[in-house]
XYZ file of C-alpha atoms in Angstrom:
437
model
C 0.000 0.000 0.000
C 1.261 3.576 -1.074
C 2.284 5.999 1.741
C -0.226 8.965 2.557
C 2.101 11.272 0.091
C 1.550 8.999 -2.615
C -2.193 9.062 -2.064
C -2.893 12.768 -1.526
C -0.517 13.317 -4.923
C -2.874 10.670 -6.238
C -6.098 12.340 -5.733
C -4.686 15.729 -6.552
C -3.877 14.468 -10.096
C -7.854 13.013 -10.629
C -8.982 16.115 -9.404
C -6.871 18.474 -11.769
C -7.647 15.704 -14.368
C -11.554 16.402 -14.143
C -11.925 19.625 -14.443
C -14.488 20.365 -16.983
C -15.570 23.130 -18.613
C -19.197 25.055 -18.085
C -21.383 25.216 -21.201
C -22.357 28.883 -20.326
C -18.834 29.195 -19.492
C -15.993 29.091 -16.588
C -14.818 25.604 -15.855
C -14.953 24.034 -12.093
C -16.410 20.439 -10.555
C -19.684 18.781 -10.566
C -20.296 16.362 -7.529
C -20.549 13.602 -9.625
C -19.231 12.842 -12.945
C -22.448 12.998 -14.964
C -23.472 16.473 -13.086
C -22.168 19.456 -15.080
C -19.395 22.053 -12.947
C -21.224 24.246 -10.211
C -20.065 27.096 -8.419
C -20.619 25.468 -4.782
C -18.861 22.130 -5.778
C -16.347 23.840 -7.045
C -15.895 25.738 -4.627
C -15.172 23.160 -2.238
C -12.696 21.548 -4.757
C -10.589 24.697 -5.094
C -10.027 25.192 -1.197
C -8.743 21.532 -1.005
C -6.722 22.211 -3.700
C -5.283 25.150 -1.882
C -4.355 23.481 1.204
C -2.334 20.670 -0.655
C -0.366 23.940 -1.931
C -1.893 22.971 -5.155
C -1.977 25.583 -8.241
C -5.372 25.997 -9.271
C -5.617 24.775 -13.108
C -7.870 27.039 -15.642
C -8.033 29.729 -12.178
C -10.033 32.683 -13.997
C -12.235 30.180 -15.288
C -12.896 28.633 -11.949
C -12.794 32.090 -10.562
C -15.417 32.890 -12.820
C -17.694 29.960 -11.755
C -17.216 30.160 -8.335
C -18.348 33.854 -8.603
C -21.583 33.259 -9.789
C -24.687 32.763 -8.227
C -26.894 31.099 -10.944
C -25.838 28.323 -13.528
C -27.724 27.060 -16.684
C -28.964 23.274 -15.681
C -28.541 21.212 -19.180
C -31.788 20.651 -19.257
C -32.258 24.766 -20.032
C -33.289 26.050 -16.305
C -31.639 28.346 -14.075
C -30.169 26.890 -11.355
C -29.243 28.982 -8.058
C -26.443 28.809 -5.536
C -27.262 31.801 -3.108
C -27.556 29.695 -0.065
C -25.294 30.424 3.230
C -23.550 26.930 2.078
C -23.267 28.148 -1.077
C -21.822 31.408 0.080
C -19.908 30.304 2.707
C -18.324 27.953 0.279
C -17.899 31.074 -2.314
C -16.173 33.332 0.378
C -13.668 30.389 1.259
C -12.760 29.715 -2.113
C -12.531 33.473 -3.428
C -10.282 34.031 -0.601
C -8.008 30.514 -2.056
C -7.947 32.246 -5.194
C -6.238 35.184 -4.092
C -8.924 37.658 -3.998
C -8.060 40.992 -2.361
C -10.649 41.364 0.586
C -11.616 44.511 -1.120
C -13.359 42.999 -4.060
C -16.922 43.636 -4.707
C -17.794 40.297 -5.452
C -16.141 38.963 -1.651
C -17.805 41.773 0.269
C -21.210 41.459 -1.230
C -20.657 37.866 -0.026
C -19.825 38.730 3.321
C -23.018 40.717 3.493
C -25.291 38.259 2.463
C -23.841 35.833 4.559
C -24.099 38.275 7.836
C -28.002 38.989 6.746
C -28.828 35.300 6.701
C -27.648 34.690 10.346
C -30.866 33.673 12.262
C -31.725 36.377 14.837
C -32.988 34.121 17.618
C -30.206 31.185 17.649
C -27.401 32.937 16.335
C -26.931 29.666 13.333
C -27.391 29.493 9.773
C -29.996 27.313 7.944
C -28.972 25.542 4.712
C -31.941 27.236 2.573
C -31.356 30.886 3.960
C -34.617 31.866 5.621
C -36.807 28.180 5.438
C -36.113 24.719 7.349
C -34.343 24.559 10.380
C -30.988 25.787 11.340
C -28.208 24.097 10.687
C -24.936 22.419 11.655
C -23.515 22.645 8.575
C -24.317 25.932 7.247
C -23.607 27.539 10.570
C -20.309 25.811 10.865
C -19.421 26.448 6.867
C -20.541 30.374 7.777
C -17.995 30.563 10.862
C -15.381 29.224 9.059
C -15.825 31.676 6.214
C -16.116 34.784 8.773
C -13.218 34.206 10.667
C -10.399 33.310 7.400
C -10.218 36.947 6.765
C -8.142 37.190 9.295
C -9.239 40.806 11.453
C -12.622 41.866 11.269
C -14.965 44.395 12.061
C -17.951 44.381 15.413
C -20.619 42.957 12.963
C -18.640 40.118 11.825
C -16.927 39.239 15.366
C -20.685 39.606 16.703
C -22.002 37.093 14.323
C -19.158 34.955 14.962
C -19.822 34.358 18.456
C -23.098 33.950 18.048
C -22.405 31.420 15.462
C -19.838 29.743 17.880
C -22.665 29.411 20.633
C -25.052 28.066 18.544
C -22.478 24.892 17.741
C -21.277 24.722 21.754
C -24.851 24.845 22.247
C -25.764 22.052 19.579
C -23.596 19.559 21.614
C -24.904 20.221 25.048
C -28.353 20.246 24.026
C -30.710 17.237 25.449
C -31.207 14.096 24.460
C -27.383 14.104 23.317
C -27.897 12.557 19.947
C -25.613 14.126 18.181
C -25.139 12.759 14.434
C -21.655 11.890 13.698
C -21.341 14.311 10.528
C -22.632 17.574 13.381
C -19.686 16.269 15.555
C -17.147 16.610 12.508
C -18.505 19.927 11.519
C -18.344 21.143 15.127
C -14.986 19.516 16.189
C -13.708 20.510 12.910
C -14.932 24.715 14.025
C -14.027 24.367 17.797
C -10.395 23.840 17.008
C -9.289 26.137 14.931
C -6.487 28.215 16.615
C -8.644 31.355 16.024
C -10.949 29.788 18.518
C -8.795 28.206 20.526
C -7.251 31.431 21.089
C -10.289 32.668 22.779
C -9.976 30.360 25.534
C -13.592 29.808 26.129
C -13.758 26.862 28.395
C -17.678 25.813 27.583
C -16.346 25.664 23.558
C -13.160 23.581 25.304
C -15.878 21.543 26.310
C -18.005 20.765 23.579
C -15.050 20.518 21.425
C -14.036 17.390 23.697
C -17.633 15.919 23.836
C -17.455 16.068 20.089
C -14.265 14.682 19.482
C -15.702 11.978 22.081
C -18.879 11.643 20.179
C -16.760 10.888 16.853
C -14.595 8.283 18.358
C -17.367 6.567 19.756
C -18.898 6.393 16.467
C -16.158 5.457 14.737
C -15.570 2.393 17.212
C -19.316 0.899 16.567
C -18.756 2.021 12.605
C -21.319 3.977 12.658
C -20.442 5.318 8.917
C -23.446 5.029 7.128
C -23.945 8.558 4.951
C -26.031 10.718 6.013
C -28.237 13.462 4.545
C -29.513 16.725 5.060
C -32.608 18.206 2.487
C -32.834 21.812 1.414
C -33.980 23.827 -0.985
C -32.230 25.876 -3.394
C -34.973 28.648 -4.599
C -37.408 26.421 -6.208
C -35.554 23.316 -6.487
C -35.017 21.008 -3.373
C -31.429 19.583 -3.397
C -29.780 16.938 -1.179
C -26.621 17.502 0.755
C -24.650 14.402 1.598
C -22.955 14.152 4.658
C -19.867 11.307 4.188
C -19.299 10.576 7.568
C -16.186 8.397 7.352
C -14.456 10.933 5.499
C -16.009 14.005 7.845
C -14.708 12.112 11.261
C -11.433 11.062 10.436
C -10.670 14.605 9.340
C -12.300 16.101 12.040
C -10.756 13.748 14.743
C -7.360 14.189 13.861
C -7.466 18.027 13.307
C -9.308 18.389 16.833
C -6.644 16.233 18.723
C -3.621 14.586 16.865
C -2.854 12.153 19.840
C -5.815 10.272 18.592
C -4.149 8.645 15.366
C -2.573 5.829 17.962
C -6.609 4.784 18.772
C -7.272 1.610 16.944
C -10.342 3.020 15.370
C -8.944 5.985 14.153
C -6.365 4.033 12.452
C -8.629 1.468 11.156
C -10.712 4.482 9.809
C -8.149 5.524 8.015
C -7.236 2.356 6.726
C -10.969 2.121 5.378
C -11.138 5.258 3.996
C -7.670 4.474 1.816
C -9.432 1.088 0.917
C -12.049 3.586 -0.854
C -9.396 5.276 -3.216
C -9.273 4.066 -7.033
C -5.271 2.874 -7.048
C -5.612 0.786 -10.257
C -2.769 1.848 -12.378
C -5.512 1.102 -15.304
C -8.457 2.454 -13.526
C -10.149 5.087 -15.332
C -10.662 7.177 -12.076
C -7.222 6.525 -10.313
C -6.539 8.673 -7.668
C -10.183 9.645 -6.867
C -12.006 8.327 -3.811
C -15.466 6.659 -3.403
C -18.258 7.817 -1.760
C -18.692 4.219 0.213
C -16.668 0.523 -0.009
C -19.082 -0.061 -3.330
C -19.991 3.104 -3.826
C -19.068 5.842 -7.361
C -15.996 7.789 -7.475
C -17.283 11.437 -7.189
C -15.085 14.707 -6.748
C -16.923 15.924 -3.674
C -15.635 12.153 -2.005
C -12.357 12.674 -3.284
C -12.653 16.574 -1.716
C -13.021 15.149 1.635
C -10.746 11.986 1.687
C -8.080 14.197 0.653
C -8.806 17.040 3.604
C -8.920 13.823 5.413
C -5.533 13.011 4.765
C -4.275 16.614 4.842
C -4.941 16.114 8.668
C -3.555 12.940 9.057
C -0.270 13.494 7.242
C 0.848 16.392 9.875
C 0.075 13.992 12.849
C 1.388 11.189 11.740
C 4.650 13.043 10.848
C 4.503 14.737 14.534
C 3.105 11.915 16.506
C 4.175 8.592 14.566
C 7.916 7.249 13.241
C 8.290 5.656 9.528
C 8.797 2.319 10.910
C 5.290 2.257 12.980
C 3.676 4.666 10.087
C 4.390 1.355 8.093
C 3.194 -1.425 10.634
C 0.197 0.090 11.963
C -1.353 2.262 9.885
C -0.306 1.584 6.104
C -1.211 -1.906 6.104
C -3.434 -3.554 4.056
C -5.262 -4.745 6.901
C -4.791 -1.936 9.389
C -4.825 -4.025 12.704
C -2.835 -5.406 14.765
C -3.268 -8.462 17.329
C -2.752 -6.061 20.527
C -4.917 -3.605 19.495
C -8.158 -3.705 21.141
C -10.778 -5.440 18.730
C -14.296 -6.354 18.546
C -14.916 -10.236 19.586
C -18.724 -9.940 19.727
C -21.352 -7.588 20.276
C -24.111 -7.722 23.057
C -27.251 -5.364 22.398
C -25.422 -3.132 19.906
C -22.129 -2.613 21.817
C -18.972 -4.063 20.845
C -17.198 -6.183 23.742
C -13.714 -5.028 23.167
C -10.404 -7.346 23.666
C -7.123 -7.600 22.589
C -4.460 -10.635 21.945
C -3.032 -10.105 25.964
C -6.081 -10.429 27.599
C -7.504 -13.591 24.926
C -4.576 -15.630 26.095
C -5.445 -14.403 29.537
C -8.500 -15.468 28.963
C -8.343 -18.862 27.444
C -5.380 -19.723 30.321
C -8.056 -18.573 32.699
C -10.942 -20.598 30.878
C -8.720 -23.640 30.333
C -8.084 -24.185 34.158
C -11.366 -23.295 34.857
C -12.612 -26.367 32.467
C -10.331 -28.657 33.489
C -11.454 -27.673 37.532
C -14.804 -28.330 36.241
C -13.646 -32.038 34.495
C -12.114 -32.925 37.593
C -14.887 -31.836 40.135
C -17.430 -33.976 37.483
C -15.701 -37.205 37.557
C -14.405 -37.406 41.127
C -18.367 -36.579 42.352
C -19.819 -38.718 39.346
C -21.924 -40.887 42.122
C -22.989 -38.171 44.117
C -23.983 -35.910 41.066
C -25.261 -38.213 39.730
C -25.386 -39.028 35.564
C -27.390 -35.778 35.005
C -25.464 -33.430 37.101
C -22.194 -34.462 35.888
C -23.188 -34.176 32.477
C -24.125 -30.481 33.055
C -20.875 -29.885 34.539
C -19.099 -31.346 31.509
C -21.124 -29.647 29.126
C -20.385 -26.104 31.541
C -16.696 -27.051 31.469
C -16.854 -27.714 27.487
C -18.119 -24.259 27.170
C -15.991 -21.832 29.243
C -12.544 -24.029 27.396
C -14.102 -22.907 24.203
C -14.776 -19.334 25.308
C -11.142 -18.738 26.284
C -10.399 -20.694 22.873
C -12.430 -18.524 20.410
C -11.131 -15.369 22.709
C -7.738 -16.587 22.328
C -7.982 -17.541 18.632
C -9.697 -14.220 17.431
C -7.342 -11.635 19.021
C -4.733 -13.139 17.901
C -5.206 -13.630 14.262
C -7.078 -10.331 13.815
C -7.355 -10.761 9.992
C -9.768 -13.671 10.022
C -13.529 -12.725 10.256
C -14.832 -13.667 13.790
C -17.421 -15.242 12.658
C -15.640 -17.573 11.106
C -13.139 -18.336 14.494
C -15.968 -19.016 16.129
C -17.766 -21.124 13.550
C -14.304 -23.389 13.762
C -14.064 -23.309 17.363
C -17.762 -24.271 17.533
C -17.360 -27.533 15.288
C -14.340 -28.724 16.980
C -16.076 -28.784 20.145
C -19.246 -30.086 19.283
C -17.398 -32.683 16.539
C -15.132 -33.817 18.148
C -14.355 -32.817 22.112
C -17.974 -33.126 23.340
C -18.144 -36.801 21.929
C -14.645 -37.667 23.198
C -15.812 -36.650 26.449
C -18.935 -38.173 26.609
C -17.057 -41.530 25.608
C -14.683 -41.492 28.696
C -17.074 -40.252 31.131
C -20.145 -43.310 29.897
């Protein structure tokens, strides 16, 4: 498997390879590869770009897209992008392109954004003044606000407010917190901007949320996730990729956590996503699931993924355990903790020290049970002892399946304790059952 250099320079190439240009003219990213370029993919596209310290191909052309606020659909219709995501994503990637903070297009930007900040809870909705407010927008609004660097009462107002509303998000009750509103949140809370601040409550919330992701990320819970909005007339879908959201956001909040076992396998599965098929028509570009399409907006967000992950790992991580824990193809290893069965929905966690522990344990507990069956036989009597045997039987194979599965952490659990569950019932139970008749 290729290092995490090799696979960010991979997924810059697709992404400078499919660029396409705009019938009605510019030239930018559509999510997918059968949607034409839009101004707030684009967008998106060209601040990733950026932070790999990327040149921008075609930039007046992109410039030009990103600038505008309504596209021609190819089916003829007008199609609008004058939502805060859409301007928050407009201001970000204006700024990428170099534009003085001057510029008429920026500032009128700036002041839409500002105007669509809700009055009561200080957020952003995704559809500017309909539907709720939003996680998303508000954090993509922040995060827009505060890269100009200084700024005015207005905008410092509306960025605390904004701020407050997230904090507020993950202290609010019942704490059921999606995964992708952690990311977005985490992702906000610490930037050095607000760090800087030193508000303990946003400390806070920052924590629960990084908390909240590795949580999630230990019961996989990856699925993707959506958000609907409506764009002027037309209702649109934003997708929320959550693997690619939480390993970004996790690492960028606190880079101690690329030594947790499901960060790393995270990782792992997100790399397992990337088209690395010298042939592949798509190579370098990331999918949006295991079996899921190649899209640019997947390969956006892997690749800020690994933006954040190549900084830790260089900080917190040498080349020779870089190469053993986290580039491998199968990104575990047998004293890591790992998942050897699942009660109600939550994953009973073990590792290869405590399965030989435990089969060492359940091993002379068996045999204690054997011994205290056969040497009370009469007084048991044929039913008792039988019992015992069978409750013997059963904690040996415990400790062996425990033992087995943490050890060889490649094979599918199911399938260890398939095995162990035939040998015993093949062929210990009737040997057994043989001596003791």
């Amino acid at each position: 498997m290729s290092n995490i250099d090799e696979r960010i320079r991979m997924a810059v190439e697709w992404l400078r390879g499919s660029q396409l240009p705009h019938p009605s003219g510019g030239a930018g990213w559509g999510w997918i590869p059968d949607v034409p370029p839009n101004p707030q993919n684009t967008a998106e596209v060209v601040c990733v770009l950026h932070r790999a310290g990327c040149e921008i191909p075609r930039a007046a052309k992109v410039a030009a897209l990103v600038r505008a606020t309504v596209v021609e659909r190819p089916i003829g219709d007008e199609w609008y992008f004058r939502t805060p995501i859409d301007v928050a994503w407009r201001i970000r990637a204006l700024r990428c392109l170099e534009v003085e903070e001057t510029d008429p297009g920026l500032l009128g930007a700036l002041r839409s954004l500002l105007d669509q900040q809700d009055s009561e809870t200080g957020g952003w909705r995704m559809s500017g003044f309909l539907g709720p407010v939003s996680v998303t927008a508000t954090a993509a609004a922040v995060q827009a606000l505060i890269g100009g660097g200084s700024f005015d009462g207005e905008r410092h107002q509306a960025i605390s407010r904004g701020i407050a509303f997230l904090v507020s998000s993950v202290f609010q009750e019942p704490r059921t917190l999606p995964m992708y509103a952690a990311a977005h949140i985490a992702t906000v809370l610490s930037r050095p901007e607000i760090v800087e601040i030193g508000d303990k409550r946003a400390e806070r919330a920052c924590t629960l949320a990084v908390k909240r992701l590795l949580t999630g990320l230990r019961r996989n819970e990856c699925e993707i996730d959506t958000e609907i909005f409506r764009r002027d007339d037309l209702v649109d879908t934003w997708r929320h990729l959550t693997l690619h959201l939480a390993v970004a956001a996790v690492v960028s909040a606190d880079s101690r956590t690329i030594f947790d076992p499901a960060v790393r396998a995270g990782i792992v599965e997100l790399l397992e996503m990337q088209e690395v098929d010298a042939l592949a028509i798509y190579r370098g570009g990331f999918r949006i699931s295991t079996e899921g399409p190649v899209t640019s907006y997947a390969t956006t967000q892997a690749l800020e993924a690994l933006l954040q992950v190549r900084p830790a790992i260089n900080e917190r991580v040498n080349p020779a355990k870089v190469y053993d824990e986290i580039c491998r193809a199968d990104g575990a290893h047998h004293t890591d903790p790992q998942a050897v069965a699942t009660v109600r929905g939550r994953r009973m966690l073990m590792n290869s020290t405590a399965g030989v522990a435990l089969l060492l344990l359940g091993a002379a507990a068996g045999g204690t049970v054997f011994a205290l069956a056969v040497g009370f036989d009469q007084a048991l009597g044929k039913i008792g002892s039988r019992a015992l045997v069978v409750w013997g039987t059963l904690l040996i194979a415990s400790g062996t399946y425990c033992g087995l599965a943490t050890r060889f952490p490649r094979l599918p659990k199911r399938r260890v304790a398939g095995a162990v569950f035939a040998a015993f019932t093949a062929l210990v139970l009737p040997v057994i059952s043989f001596l003791l008749a």
